[in-house]
Coordinates of C-alpha atoms in Angstrom, one line a residue:
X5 CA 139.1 97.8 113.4
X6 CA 142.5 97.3 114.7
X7 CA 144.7 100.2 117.0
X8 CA 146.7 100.7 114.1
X9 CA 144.1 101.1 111.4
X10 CA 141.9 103.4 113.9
X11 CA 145.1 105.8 113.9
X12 CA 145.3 105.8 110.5
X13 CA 141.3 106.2 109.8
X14 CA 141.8 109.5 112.1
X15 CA 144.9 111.0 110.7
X16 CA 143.0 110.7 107.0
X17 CA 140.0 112.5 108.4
X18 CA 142.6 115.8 109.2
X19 CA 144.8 115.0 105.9
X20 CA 143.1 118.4 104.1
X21 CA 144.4 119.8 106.7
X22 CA 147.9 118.4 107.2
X23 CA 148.5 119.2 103.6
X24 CA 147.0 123.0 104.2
X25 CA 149.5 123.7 107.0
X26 CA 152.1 121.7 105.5
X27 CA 151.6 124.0 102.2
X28 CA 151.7 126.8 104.5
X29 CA 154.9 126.7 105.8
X30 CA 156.3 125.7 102.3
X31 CA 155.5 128.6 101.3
X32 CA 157.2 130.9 104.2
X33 CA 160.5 129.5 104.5
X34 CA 163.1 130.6 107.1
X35 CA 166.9 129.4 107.0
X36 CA 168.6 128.4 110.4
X37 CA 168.1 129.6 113.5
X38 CA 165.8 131.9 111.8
X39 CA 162.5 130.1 112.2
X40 CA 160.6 132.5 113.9
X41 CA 157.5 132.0 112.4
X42 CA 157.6 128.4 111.9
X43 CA 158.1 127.8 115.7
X44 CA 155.4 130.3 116.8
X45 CA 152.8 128.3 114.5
X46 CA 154.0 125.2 115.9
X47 CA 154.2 126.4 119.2
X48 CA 151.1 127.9 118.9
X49 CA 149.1 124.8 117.9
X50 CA 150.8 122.4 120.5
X51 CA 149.7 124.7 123.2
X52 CA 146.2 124.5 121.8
X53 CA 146.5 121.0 121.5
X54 CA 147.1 120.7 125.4
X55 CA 151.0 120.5 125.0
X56 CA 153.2 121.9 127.8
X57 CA 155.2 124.6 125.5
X58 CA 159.1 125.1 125.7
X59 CA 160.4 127.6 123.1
X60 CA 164.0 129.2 122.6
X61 CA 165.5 126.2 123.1
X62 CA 168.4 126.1 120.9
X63 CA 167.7 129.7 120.0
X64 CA 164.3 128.8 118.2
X65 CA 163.6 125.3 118.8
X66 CA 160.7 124.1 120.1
X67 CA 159.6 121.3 122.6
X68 CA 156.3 120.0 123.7
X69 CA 155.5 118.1 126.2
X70 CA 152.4 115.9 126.9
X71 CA 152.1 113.5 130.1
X72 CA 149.5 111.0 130.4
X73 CA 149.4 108.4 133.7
X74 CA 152.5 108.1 135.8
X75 CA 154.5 105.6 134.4
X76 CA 158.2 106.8 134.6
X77 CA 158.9 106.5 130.2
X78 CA 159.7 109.3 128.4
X79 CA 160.3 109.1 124.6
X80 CA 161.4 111.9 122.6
X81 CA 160.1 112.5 118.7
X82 CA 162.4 114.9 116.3
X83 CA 161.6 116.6 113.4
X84 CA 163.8 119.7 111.6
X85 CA 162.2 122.9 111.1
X86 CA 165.0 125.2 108.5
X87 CA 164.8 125.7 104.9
X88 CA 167.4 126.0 102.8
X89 CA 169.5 129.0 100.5
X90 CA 168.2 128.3 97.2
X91 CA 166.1 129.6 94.8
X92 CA 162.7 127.8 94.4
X93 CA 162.1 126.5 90.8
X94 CA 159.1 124.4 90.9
X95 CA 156.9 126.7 89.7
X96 CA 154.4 125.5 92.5
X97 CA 151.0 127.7 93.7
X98 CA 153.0 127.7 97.0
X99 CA 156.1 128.5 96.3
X100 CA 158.1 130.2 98.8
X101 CA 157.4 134.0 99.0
X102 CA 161.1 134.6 100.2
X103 CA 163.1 134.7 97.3
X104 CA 166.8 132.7 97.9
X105 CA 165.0 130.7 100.7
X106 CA 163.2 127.6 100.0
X107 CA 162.5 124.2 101.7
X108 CA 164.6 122.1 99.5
X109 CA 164.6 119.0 101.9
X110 CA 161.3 118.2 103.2
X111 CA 161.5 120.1 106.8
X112 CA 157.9 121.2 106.4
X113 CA 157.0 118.0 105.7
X114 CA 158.9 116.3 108.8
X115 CA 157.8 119.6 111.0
X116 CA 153.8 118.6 109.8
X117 CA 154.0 114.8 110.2
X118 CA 155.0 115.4 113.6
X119 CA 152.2 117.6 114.3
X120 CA 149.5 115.3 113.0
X121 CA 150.9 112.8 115.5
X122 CA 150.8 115.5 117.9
X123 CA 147.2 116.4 117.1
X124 CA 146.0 112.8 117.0
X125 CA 147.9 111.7 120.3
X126 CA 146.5 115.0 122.5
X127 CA 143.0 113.5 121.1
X128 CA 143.5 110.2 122.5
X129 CA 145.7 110.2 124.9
X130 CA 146.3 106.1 124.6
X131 CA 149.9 106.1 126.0
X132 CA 151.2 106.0 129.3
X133 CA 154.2 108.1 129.9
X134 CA 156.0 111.2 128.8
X135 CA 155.7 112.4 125.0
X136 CA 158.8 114.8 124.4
X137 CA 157.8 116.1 120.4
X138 CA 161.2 117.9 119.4
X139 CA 161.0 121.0 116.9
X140 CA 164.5 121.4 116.1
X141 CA 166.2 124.4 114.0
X142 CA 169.3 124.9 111.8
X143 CA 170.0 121.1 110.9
X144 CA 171.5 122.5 107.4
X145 CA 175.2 122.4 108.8
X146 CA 174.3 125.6 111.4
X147 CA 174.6 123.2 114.7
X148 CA 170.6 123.1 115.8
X149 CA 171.2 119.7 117.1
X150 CA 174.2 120.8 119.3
X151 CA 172.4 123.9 120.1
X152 CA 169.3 122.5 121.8
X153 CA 171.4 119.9 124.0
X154 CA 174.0 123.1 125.1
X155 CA 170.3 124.2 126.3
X156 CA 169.6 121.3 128.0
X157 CA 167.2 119.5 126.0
X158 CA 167.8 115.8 127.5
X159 CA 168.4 117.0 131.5
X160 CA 165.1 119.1 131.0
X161 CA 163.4 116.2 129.1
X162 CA 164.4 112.9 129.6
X163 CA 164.3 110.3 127.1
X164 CA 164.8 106.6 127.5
X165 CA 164.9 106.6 123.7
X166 CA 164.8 109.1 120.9
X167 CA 163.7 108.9 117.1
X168 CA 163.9 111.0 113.5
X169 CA 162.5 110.5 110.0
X170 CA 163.8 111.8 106.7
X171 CA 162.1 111.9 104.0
X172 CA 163.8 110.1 100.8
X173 CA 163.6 110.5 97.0
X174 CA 163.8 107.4 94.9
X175 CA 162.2 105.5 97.6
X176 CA 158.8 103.7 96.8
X177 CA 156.2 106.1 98.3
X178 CA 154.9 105.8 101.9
X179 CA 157.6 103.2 102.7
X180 CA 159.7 103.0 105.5
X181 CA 163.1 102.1 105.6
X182 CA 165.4 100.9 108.5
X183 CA 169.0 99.9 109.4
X184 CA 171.1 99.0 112.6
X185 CA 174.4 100.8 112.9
X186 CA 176.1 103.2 110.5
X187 CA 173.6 104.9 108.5
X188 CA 174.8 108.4 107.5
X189 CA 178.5 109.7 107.3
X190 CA 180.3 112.2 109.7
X191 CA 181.4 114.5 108.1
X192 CA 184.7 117.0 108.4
X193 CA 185.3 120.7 107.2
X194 CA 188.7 121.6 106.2
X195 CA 189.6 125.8 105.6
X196 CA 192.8 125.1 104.2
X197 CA 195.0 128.9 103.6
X198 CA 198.5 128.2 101.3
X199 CA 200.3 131.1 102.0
X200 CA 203.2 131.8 99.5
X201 CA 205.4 135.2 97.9
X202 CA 203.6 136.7 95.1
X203 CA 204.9 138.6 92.1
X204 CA 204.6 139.4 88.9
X205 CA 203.7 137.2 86.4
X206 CA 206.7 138.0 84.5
X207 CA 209.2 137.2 87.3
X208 CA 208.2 133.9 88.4
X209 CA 211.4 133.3 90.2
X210 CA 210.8 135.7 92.7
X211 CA 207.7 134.4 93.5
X212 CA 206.6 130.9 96.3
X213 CA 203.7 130.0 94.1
X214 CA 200.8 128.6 96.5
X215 CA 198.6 127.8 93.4
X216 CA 201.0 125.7 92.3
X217 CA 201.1 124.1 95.7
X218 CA 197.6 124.4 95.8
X219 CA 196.8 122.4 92.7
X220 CA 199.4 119.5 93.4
X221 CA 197.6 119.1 96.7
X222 CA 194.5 118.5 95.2
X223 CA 195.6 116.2 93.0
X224 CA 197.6 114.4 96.3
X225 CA 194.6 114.1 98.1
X226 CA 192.9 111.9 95.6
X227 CA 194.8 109.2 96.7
X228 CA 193.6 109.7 100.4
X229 CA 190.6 107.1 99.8
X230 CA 191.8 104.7 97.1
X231 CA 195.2 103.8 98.4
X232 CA 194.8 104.4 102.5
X233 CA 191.1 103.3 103.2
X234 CA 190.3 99.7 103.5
X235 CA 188.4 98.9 99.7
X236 CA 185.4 97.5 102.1
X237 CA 185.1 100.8 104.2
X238 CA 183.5 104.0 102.9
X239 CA 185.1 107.7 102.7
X240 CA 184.9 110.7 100.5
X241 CA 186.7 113.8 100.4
X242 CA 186.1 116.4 98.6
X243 CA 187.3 119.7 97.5
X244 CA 184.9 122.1 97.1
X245 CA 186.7 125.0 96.6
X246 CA 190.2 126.3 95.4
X247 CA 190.4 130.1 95.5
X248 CA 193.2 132.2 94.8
X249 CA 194.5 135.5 92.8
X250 CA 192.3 138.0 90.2
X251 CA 194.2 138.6 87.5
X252 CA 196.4 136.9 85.0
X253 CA 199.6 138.3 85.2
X254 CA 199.9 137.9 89.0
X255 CA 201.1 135.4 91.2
X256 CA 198.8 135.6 94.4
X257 CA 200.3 135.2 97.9
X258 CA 197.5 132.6 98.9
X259 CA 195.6 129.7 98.0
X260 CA 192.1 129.1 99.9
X261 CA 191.2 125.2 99.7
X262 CA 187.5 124.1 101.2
X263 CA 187.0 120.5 101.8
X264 CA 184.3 118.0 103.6
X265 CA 185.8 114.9 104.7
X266 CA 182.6 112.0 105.1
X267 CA 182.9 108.5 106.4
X268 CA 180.9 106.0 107.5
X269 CA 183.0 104.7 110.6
X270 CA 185.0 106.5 113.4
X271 CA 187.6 105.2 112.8
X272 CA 188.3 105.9 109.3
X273 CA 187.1 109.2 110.1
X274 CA 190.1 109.7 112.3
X275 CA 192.4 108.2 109.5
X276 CA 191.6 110.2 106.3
X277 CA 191.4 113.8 108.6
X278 CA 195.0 112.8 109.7
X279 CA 196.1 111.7 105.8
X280 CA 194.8 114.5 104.5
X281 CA 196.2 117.1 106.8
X282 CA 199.5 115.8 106.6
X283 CA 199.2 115.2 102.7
X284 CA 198.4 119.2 103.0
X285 CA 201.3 120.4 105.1
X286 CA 203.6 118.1 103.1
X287 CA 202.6 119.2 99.7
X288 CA 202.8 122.8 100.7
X289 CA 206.3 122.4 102.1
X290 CA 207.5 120.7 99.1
X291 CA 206.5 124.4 97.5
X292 CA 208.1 126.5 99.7
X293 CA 204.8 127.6 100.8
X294 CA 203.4 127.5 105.2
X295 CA 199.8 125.8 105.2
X296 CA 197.5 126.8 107.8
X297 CA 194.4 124.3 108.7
X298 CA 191.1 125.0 110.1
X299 CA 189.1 122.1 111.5
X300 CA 185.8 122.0 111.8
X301 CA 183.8 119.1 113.5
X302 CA 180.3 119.1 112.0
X303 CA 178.3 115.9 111.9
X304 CA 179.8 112.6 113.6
X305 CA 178.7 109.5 112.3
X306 CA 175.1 108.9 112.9
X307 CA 174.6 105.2 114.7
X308 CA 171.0 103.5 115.1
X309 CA 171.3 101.7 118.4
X310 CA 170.3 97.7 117.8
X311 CA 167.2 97.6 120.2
X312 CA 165.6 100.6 119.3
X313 CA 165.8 100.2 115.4
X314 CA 164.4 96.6 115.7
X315 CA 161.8 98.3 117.4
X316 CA 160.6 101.2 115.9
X317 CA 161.1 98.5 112.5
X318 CA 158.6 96.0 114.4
X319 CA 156.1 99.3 114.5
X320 CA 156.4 99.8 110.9
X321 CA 155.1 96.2 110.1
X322 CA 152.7 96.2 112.0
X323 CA 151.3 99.9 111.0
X324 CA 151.9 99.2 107.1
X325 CA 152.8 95.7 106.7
X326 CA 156.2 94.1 105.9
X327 CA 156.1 94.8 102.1
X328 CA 155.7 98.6 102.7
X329 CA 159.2 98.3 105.0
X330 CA 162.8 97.7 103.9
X331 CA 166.4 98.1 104.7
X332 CA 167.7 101.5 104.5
X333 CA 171.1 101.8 102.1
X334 CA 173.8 103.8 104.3
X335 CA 173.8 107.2 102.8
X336 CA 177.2 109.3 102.7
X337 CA 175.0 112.5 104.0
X338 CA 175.3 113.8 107.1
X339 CA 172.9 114.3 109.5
X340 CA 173.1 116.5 112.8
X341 CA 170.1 113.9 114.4
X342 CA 173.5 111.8 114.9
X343 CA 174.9 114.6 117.8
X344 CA 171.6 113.7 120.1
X345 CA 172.0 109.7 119.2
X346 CA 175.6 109.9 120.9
X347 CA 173.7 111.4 124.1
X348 CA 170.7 108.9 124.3
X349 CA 169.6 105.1 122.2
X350 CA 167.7 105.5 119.4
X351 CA 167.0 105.5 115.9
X352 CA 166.7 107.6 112.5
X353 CA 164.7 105.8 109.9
X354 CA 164.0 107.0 105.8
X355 CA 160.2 107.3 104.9
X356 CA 159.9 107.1 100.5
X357 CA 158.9 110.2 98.7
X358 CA 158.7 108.6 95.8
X359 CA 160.3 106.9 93.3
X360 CA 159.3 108.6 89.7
X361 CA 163.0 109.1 87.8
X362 CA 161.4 112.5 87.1
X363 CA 161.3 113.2 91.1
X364 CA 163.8 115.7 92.2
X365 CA 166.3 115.2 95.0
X366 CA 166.3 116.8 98.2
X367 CA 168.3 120.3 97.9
X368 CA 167.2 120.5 94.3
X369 CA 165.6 123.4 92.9
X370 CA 162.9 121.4 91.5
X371 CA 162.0 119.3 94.9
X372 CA 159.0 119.2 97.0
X373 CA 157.9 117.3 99.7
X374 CA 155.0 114.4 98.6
X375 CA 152.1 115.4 100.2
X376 CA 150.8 112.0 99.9
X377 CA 153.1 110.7 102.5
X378 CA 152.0 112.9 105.3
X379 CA 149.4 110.3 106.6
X380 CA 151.8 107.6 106.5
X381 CA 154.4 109.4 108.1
X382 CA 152.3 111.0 111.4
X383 CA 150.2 107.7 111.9
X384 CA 154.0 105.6 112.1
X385 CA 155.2 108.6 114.5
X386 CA 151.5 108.3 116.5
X387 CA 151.5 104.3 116.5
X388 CA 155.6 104.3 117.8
X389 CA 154.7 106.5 120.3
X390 CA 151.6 104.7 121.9
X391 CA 153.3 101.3 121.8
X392 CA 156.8 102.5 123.4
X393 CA 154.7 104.0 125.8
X394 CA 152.8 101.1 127.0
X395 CA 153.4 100.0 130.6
X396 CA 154.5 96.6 129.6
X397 CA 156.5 97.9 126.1
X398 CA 160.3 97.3 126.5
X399 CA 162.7 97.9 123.0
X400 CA 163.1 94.0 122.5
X401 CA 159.3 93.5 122.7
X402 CA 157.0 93.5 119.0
X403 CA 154.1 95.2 119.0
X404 CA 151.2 93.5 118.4
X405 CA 150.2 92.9 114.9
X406 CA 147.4 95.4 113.9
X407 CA 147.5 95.6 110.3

């Protein structure tokens, strides 16, 4: 039996139980930063497993840490641990017992898969180097990323490489999907305040209307991407929200815009945040009305470095065989992985949860994570991790073929 076939033989002898624990922490979700429980059951079976426990790291995230011989390599493994604010709707035997809080992306799935690989690598302990398994909270737009590395995550545990897996809807089940480059969006928030004169409705001209002001920018800034961005580049923007006044015979005396701002290159990230801002101030002037901006940096544009993708890609054909591995489409989603990918090489791959057109996307009431994938996803992580950490494994070298 080949390496790759022997991890996958032992990862199916524990699936009862990935799918159990998996189940488990469906069932108890916790939102950002919140993850209490979450991280003191994974915490709790790392240091079972013979890990080296780190916890508050990032306010609840978790790292373990498992040396084996003394070669110098140190890889790092990520998976997200938060659930989401929504209300759970599949009607499931383990459906979240927190009502308004339910894991809508797959984040117990990713937290398990990584914990099967965790399991199955203390067991065998075929690698040479040190493992770095990273249980990260508040990816959902809260800053968990940013939040372990203000802790130190990469000066307290190296990483010559680091890698993440998502878990995608409308992918073929179990397959594992790759691409070099650009593969999610940054994205951009905008709190946009029009501040105007209100009145009466009856006396209009006594009034600086900021709705108005506010509704012609809206309709401005749908020009931003069709008549500034280069056809063959990507952008969105998006307003989200336009808030202002309560009652119909009053002009307010401010507008609130929310928008996200998403592209899939830096540099036309920089452009439509300075188009819009200015298409903004200018449209607010033109009303009379003073336009107040708040910027907020969330997510830059998540890069998969060329070595390590081709990699962790030669892995995945030689765990599940080239027809089970494709290209990944770039996704206009943002991704906080992207923050620890500026500070280290590495790579962010897709793993299919299933193609029905009845399946649910992620963030969808409706969604669950395939249990059916959790095999496939903690032997790839186990197989990556023993073959980067070979003595002789470099990024540009295949792994040999085992399936």
């Amino acid at each position: 039996m080949s390496r790759f076939a022997q991890i996958q033989a032992w990862l199916e002898d524990i699936a009862a139980d990935l799918r159990a624990l998996r189940q488990d922490i469906h069932a108890h979700p916790e939102l950002g930063f919140e993850e209490q429980r979450t991280a003191a059951l994974v915490a709790r079976l790392l240091g079972e497993w013979g890990y080296e426990v780190h916890t508050g790291i990032g306010r609840t995230g978790v790292v373990g840490v498992l040396r084996n011989g003394d070669a110098g390599r140190g890889l790092g493994l990520r998976a997200d641990m938060d659930a989401l604010p929504i209300v759970e709707a599949t009607g499931l035997s383990y459906s979240s017992c927190h009502a308004g809080r339910m894991h809508a992306c797959g984040h117990d799935g990713h937290t398990v898969m990584l914990l099967g690989a965790a399991r199955y690598l203390a067991a065998t302990r075929r690698f040479e180097g040190t493992l770095n398994l990273i249980f990260q909270p508040a990816e959902e737009g809260q800053g968990g990323a940013e939040a372990m590395l203000a802790d130190g995550l990469l000066e307290r545990f190296p990483c010559q490489a680091l890698f993440g897996m998502h878990n995608m809807p409308g992918m073929e089940t179990g397959h594992l999907c790759f691409r070099e480059g650009p593969l999610m969006a940054s994205q951009d928030l905008l709190d946009v305040t029009l501040e105007g004169i209100g009145s009466h409705g009856s006396t209009p001209h006594l009034a600086v209307d900021p709705l108005v002001a506010a509704a012609s920018a809206v309709m401005a800034l749908q020009t931003v991407v069709g008549r500034n961005v280069d056809p063959q580049q990507a952008a969105v923007v998006t307003v989200g929200a336009l808030q202002a006044g309560e009652a119909a015979n009053v002009i307010p005396q401010s507008a609130l815009l929310r928008l996200s701002l998403r592209a899939l290159d830096p540099k036309v990230r920089e452009q439509v945040l300075e188009r819009v801002q200015a298409i903004i101030r200018l449209q607010a002037e033109s009303y009379g009305c003073r336009a107040s901006i708040q910027h907020r940096p969330a997510y830059p544009v998540l890069e998969n470095s060329g070595a390590e993708t081709a990699f962790a890609r030669q892995v995945a054909e030689a765990l599940a065989g080239p027809g089970q591995v494709q290209d990944a489409p770039m996704v206009m989603g943002s991704e906080d992985f992207a923050w620890m990918l500026q500070r280290c090489p590495g790579s962010y791959l897709f793993i299919g949860n299933g193609a029905e057109p009845d399946r649910p996307m992620v963030h969808n009431p409706g969604y669950d994570f395939n249990d059916e994938i959790l095999v496939r996803g903690a032997a790839y992580w186990a197989a990556l991790a023993e073959t980067w950490l070979q003595d002789t494994a470099t990024p540009s070298q295949a792994p040999a073929t085992a399936h």
